[in-house]
PDB file of C-alpha atoms in Angstrom:
ATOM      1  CA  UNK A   7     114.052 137.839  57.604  1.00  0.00           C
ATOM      2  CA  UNK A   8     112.652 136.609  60.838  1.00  0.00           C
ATOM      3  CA  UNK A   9     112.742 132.888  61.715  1.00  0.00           C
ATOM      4  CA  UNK A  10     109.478 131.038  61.706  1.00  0.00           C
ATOM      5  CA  UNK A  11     107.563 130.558  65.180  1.00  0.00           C
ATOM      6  CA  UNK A  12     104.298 130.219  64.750  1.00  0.00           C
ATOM      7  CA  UNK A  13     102.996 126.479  64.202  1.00  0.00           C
ATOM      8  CA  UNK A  14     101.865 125.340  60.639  1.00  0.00           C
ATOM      9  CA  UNK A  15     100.953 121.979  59.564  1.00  0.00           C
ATOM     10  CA  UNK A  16     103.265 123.273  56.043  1.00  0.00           C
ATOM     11  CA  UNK A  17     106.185 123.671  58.404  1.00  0.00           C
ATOM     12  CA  UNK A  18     105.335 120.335  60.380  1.00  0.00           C
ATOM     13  CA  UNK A  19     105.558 118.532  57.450  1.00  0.00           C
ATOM     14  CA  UNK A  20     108.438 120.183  55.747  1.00  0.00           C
ATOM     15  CA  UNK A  21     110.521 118.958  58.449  1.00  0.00           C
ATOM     16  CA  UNK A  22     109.168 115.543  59.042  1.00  0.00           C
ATOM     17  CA  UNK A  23     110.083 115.236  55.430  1.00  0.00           C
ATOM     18  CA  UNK A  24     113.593 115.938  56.130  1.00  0.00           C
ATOM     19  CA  UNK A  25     113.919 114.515  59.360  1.00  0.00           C
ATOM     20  CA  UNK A  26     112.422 111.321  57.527  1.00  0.00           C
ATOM     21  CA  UNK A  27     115.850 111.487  54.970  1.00  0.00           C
ATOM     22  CA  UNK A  28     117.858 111.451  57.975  1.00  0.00           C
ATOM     23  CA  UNK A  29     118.677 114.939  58.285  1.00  0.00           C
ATOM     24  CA  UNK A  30     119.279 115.995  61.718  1.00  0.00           C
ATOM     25  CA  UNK A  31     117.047 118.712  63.527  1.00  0.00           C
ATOM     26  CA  UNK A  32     119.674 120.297  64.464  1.00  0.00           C
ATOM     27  CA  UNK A  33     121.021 120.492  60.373  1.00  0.00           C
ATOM     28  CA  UNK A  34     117.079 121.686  59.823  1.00  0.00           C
ATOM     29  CA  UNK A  35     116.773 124.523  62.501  1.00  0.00           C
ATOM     30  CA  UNK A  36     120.049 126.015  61.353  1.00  0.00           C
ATOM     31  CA  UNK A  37     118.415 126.438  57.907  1.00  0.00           C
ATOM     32  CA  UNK A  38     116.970 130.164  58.035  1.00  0.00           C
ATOM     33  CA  UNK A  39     113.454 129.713  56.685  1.00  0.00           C
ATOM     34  CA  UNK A  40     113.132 127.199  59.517  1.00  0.00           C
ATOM     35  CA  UNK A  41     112.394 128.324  62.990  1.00  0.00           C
ATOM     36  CA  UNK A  42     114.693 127.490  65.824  1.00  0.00           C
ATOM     37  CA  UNK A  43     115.319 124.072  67.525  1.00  0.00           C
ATOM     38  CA  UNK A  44     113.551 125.335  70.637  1.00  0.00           C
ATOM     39  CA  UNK A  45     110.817 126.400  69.293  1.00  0.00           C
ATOM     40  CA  UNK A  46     110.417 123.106  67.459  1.00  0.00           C
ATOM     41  CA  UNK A  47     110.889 121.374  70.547  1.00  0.00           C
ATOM     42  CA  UNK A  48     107.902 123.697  72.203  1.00  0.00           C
ATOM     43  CA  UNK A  49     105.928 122.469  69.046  1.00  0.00           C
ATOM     44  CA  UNK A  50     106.803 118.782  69.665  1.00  0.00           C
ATOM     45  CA  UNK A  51     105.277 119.354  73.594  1.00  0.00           C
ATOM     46  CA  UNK A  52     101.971 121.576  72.782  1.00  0.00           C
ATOM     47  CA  UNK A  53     101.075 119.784  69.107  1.00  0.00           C
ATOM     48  CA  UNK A  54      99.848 115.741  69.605  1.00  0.00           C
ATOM     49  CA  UNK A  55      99.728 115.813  65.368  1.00  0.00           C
ATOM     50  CA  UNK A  56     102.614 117.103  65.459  1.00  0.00           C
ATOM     51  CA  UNK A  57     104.599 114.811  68.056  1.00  0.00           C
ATOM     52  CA  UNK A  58     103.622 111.540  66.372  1.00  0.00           C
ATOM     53  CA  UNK A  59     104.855 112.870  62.969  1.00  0.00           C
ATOM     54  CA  UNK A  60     107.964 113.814  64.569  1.00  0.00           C
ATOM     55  CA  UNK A  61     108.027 110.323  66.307  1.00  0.00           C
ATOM     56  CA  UNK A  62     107.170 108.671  62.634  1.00  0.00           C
ATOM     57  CA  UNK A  63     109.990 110.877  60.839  1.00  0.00           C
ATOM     58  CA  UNK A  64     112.873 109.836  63.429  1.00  0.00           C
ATOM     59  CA  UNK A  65     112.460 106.143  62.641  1.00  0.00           C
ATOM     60  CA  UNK A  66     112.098 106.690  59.122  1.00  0.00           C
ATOM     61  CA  UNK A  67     115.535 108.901  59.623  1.00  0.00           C
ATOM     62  CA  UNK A  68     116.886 105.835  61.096  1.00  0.00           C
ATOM     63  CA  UNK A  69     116.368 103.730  58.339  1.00  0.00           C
ATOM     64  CA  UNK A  70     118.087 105.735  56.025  1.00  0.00           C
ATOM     65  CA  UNK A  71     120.642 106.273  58.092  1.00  0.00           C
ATOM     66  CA  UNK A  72     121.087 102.119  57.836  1.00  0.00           C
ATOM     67  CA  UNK A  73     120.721 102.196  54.384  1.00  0.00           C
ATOM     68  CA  UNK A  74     123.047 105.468  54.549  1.00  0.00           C
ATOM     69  CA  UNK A  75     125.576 102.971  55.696  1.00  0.00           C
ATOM     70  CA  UNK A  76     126.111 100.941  53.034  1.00  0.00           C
ATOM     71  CA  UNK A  77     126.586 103.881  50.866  1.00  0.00           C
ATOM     72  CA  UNK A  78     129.602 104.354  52.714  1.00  0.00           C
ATOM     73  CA  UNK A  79     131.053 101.151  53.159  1.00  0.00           C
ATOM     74  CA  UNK A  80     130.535 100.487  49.271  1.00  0.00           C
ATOM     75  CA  UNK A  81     131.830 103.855  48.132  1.00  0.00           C
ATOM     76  CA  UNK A  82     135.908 103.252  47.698  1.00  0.00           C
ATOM     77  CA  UNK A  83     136.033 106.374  45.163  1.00  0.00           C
ATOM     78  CA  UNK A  84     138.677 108.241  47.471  1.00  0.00           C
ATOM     79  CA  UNK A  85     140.023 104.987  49.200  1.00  0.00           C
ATOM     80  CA  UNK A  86     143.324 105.362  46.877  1.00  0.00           C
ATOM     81  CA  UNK A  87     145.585 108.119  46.261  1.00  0.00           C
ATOM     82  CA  UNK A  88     147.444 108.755  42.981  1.00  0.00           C
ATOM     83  CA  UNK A  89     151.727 108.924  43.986  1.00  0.00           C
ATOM     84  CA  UNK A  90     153.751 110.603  41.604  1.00  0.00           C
ATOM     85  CA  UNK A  91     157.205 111.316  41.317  1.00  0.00           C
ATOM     86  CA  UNK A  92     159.147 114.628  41.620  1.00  0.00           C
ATOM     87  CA  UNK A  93     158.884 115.159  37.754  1.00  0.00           C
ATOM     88  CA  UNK A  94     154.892 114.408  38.374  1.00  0.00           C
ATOM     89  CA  UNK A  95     154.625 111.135  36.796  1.00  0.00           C
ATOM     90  CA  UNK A  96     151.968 108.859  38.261  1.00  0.00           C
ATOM     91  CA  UNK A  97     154.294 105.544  39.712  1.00  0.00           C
ATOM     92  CA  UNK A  98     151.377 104.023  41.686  1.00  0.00           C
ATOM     93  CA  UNK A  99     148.810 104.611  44.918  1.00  0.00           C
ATOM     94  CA  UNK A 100     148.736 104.196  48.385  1.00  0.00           C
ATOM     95  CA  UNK A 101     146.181 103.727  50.796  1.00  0.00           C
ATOM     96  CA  UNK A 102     144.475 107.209  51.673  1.00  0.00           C
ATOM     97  CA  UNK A 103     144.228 105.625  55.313  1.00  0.00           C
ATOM     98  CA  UNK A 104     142.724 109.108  56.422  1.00  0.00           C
ATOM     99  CA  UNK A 105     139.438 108.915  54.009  1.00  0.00           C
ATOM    100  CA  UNK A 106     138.999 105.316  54.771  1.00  0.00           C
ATOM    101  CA  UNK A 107     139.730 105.765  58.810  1.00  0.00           C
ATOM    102  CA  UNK A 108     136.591 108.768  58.265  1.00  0.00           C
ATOM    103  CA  UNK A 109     134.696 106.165  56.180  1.00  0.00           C
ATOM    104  CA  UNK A 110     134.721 103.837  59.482  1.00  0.00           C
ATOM    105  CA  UNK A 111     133.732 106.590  62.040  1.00  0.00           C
ATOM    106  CA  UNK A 112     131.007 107.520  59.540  1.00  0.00           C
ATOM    107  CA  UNK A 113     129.878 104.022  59.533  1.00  0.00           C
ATOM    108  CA  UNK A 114     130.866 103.214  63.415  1.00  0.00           C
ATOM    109  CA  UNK A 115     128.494 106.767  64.576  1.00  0.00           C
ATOM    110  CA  UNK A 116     125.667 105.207  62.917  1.00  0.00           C
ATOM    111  CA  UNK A 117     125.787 101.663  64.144  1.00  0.00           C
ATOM    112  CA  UNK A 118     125.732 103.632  67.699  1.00  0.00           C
ATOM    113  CA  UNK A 119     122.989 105.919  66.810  1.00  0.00           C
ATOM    114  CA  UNK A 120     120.893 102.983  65.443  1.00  0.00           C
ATOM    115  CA  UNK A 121     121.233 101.195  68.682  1.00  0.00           C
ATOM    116  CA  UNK A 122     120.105 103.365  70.977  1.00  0.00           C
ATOM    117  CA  UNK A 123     117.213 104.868  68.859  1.00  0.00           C
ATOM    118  CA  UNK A 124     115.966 101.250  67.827  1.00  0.00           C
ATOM    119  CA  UNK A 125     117.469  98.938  70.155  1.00  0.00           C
ATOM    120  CA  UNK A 126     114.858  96.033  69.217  1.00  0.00           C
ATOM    121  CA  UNK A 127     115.394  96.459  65.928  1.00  0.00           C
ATOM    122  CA  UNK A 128     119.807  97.459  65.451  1.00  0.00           C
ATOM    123  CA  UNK A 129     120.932  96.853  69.434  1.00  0.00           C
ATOM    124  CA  UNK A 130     122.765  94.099  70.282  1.00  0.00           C
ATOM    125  CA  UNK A 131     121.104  90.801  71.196  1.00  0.00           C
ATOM    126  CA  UNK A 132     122.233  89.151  74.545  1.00  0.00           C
ATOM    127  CA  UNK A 133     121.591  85.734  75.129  1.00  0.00           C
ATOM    128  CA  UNK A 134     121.604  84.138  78.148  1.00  0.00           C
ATOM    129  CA  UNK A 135     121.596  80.424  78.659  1.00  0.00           C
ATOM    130  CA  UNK A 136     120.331  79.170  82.191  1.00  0.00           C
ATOM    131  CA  UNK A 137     121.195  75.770  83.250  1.00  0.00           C
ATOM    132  CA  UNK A 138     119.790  73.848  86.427  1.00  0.00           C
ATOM    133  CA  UNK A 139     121.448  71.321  88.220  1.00  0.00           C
ATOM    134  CA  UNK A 140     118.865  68.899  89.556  1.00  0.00           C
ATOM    135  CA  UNK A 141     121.301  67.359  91.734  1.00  0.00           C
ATOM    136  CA  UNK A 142     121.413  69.963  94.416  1.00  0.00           C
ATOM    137  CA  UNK A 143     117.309  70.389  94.717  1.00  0.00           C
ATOM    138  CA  UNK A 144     116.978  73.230  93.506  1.00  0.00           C
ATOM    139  CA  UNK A 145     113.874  71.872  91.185  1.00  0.00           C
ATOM    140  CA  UNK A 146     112.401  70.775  94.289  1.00  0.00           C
ATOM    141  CA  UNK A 147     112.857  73.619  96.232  1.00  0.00           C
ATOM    142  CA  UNK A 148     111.898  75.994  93.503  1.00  0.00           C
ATOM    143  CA  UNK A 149     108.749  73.903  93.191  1.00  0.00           C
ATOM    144  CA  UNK A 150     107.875  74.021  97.125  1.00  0.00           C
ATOM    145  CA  UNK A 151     108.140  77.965  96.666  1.00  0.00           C
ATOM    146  CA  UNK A 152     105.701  78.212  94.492  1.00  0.00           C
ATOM    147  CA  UNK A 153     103.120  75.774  96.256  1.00  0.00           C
ATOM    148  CA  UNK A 154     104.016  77.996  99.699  1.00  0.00           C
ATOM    149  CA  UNK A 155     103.255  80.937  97.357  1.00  0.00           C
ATOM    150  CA  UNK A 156      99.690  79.809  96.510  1.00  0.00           C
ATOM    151  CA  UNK A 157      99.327  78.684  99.609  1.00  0.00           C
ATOM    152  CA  UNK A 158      99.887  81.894 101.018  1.00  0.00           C
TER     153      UNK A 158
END
C-alpha cells in the first residue's frame, strides 16, 4: 500500500494527536498508513491550518514529555536485580546500575529537549546582578550621556 501524500485535515489531525502525546514525527512518518516526513514537512510550509496545529501539538508533546519524566524517575520496577546462587537460590539483589544509568539518560535527553523547545518555560534562568560604584562617577557620567543624548 502506498504512503499517504495528499493533504487531509483527517491526517492533520491524526498526527497532531500523536505529536501532542509526545510521539516524535519521525516515530509517526515511519508508521505506514502515514505519509513520509518530507512530505509532512511540505504540508507544514504550504498549509497555515495546518502549521499552527503542528506548532500547538509540539508544545503539548513537550509537556508530556515533562510529565513523561517523572514516570521515569518514579518507576524503580527494574532498579534491582534478583542474585542467586549456583544451585539457583535467591541470596539477595544488586543494583541493576545499567537500567538505572538508562533511566538517567532517559530523564537527562528530556531536560535537554525541554530547554531548547521551551526555553522560557524549562531553560535555565541566569541572573545577573549589576552593581555601581558611585565613587568613581560613573552615575554622573552615565547621567551626562543621556542629557548629551537628548541634547543631540
Amino acid at each position: 500500500m502506498a504512503r499517504p501524500s495528499d493533504y487531509t485535515s483527517e491526517l492533520a489531525e491524526a498526527i497532531c494527536l500523536r505529536l501532542a502525546e509526545g510521539e516524535s514525527l519521525r516515530s509517526i512518518c515511519r508508521d505506514d498508513v502515514m505519509p513520509d516526513k518530507a512530505t509532512v514537512l511540505r504540508w507544514i510550509a504550504r498549509h497555515d491550518l495546518f502549521r499552527d496545529q503542528y506548532v500547538r501539538a509540539k508544545e503539548q508533546g513537550a509537556e508530556a514529555l515533562a510529565e513523561e519524566m517523572f514516570e521515569i524517575a518514579d518507576d524503580g520496577s527494574n532498579d534491582w536485580m534478583e542474585q542467586l546462587d549456583s544451585e539457583g537460590a535467591a541470596v539477595g539483589y544488586k543494583l541493576n546500575g545499567e537500567h538505572v544509568q538508562r533511566s538517567k539518560l532517559r530523564i537527562d535527553t528530556r531536560k535537554w529537549y525541554l530547554s531548547k523547545i521551551l526555553p522560557k518555560k524549562y531553560g535555565d534562568r541566569i541572573q545577573q546582578d549589576v552593581t555601581v560604584d558611585v565613587k568613581d562617577g560613573l552615575a554622573e557620567k552615565m547621567a551626562a550621556a543621556r542629557e548629551r543624548a537628548q541634547q543631540g
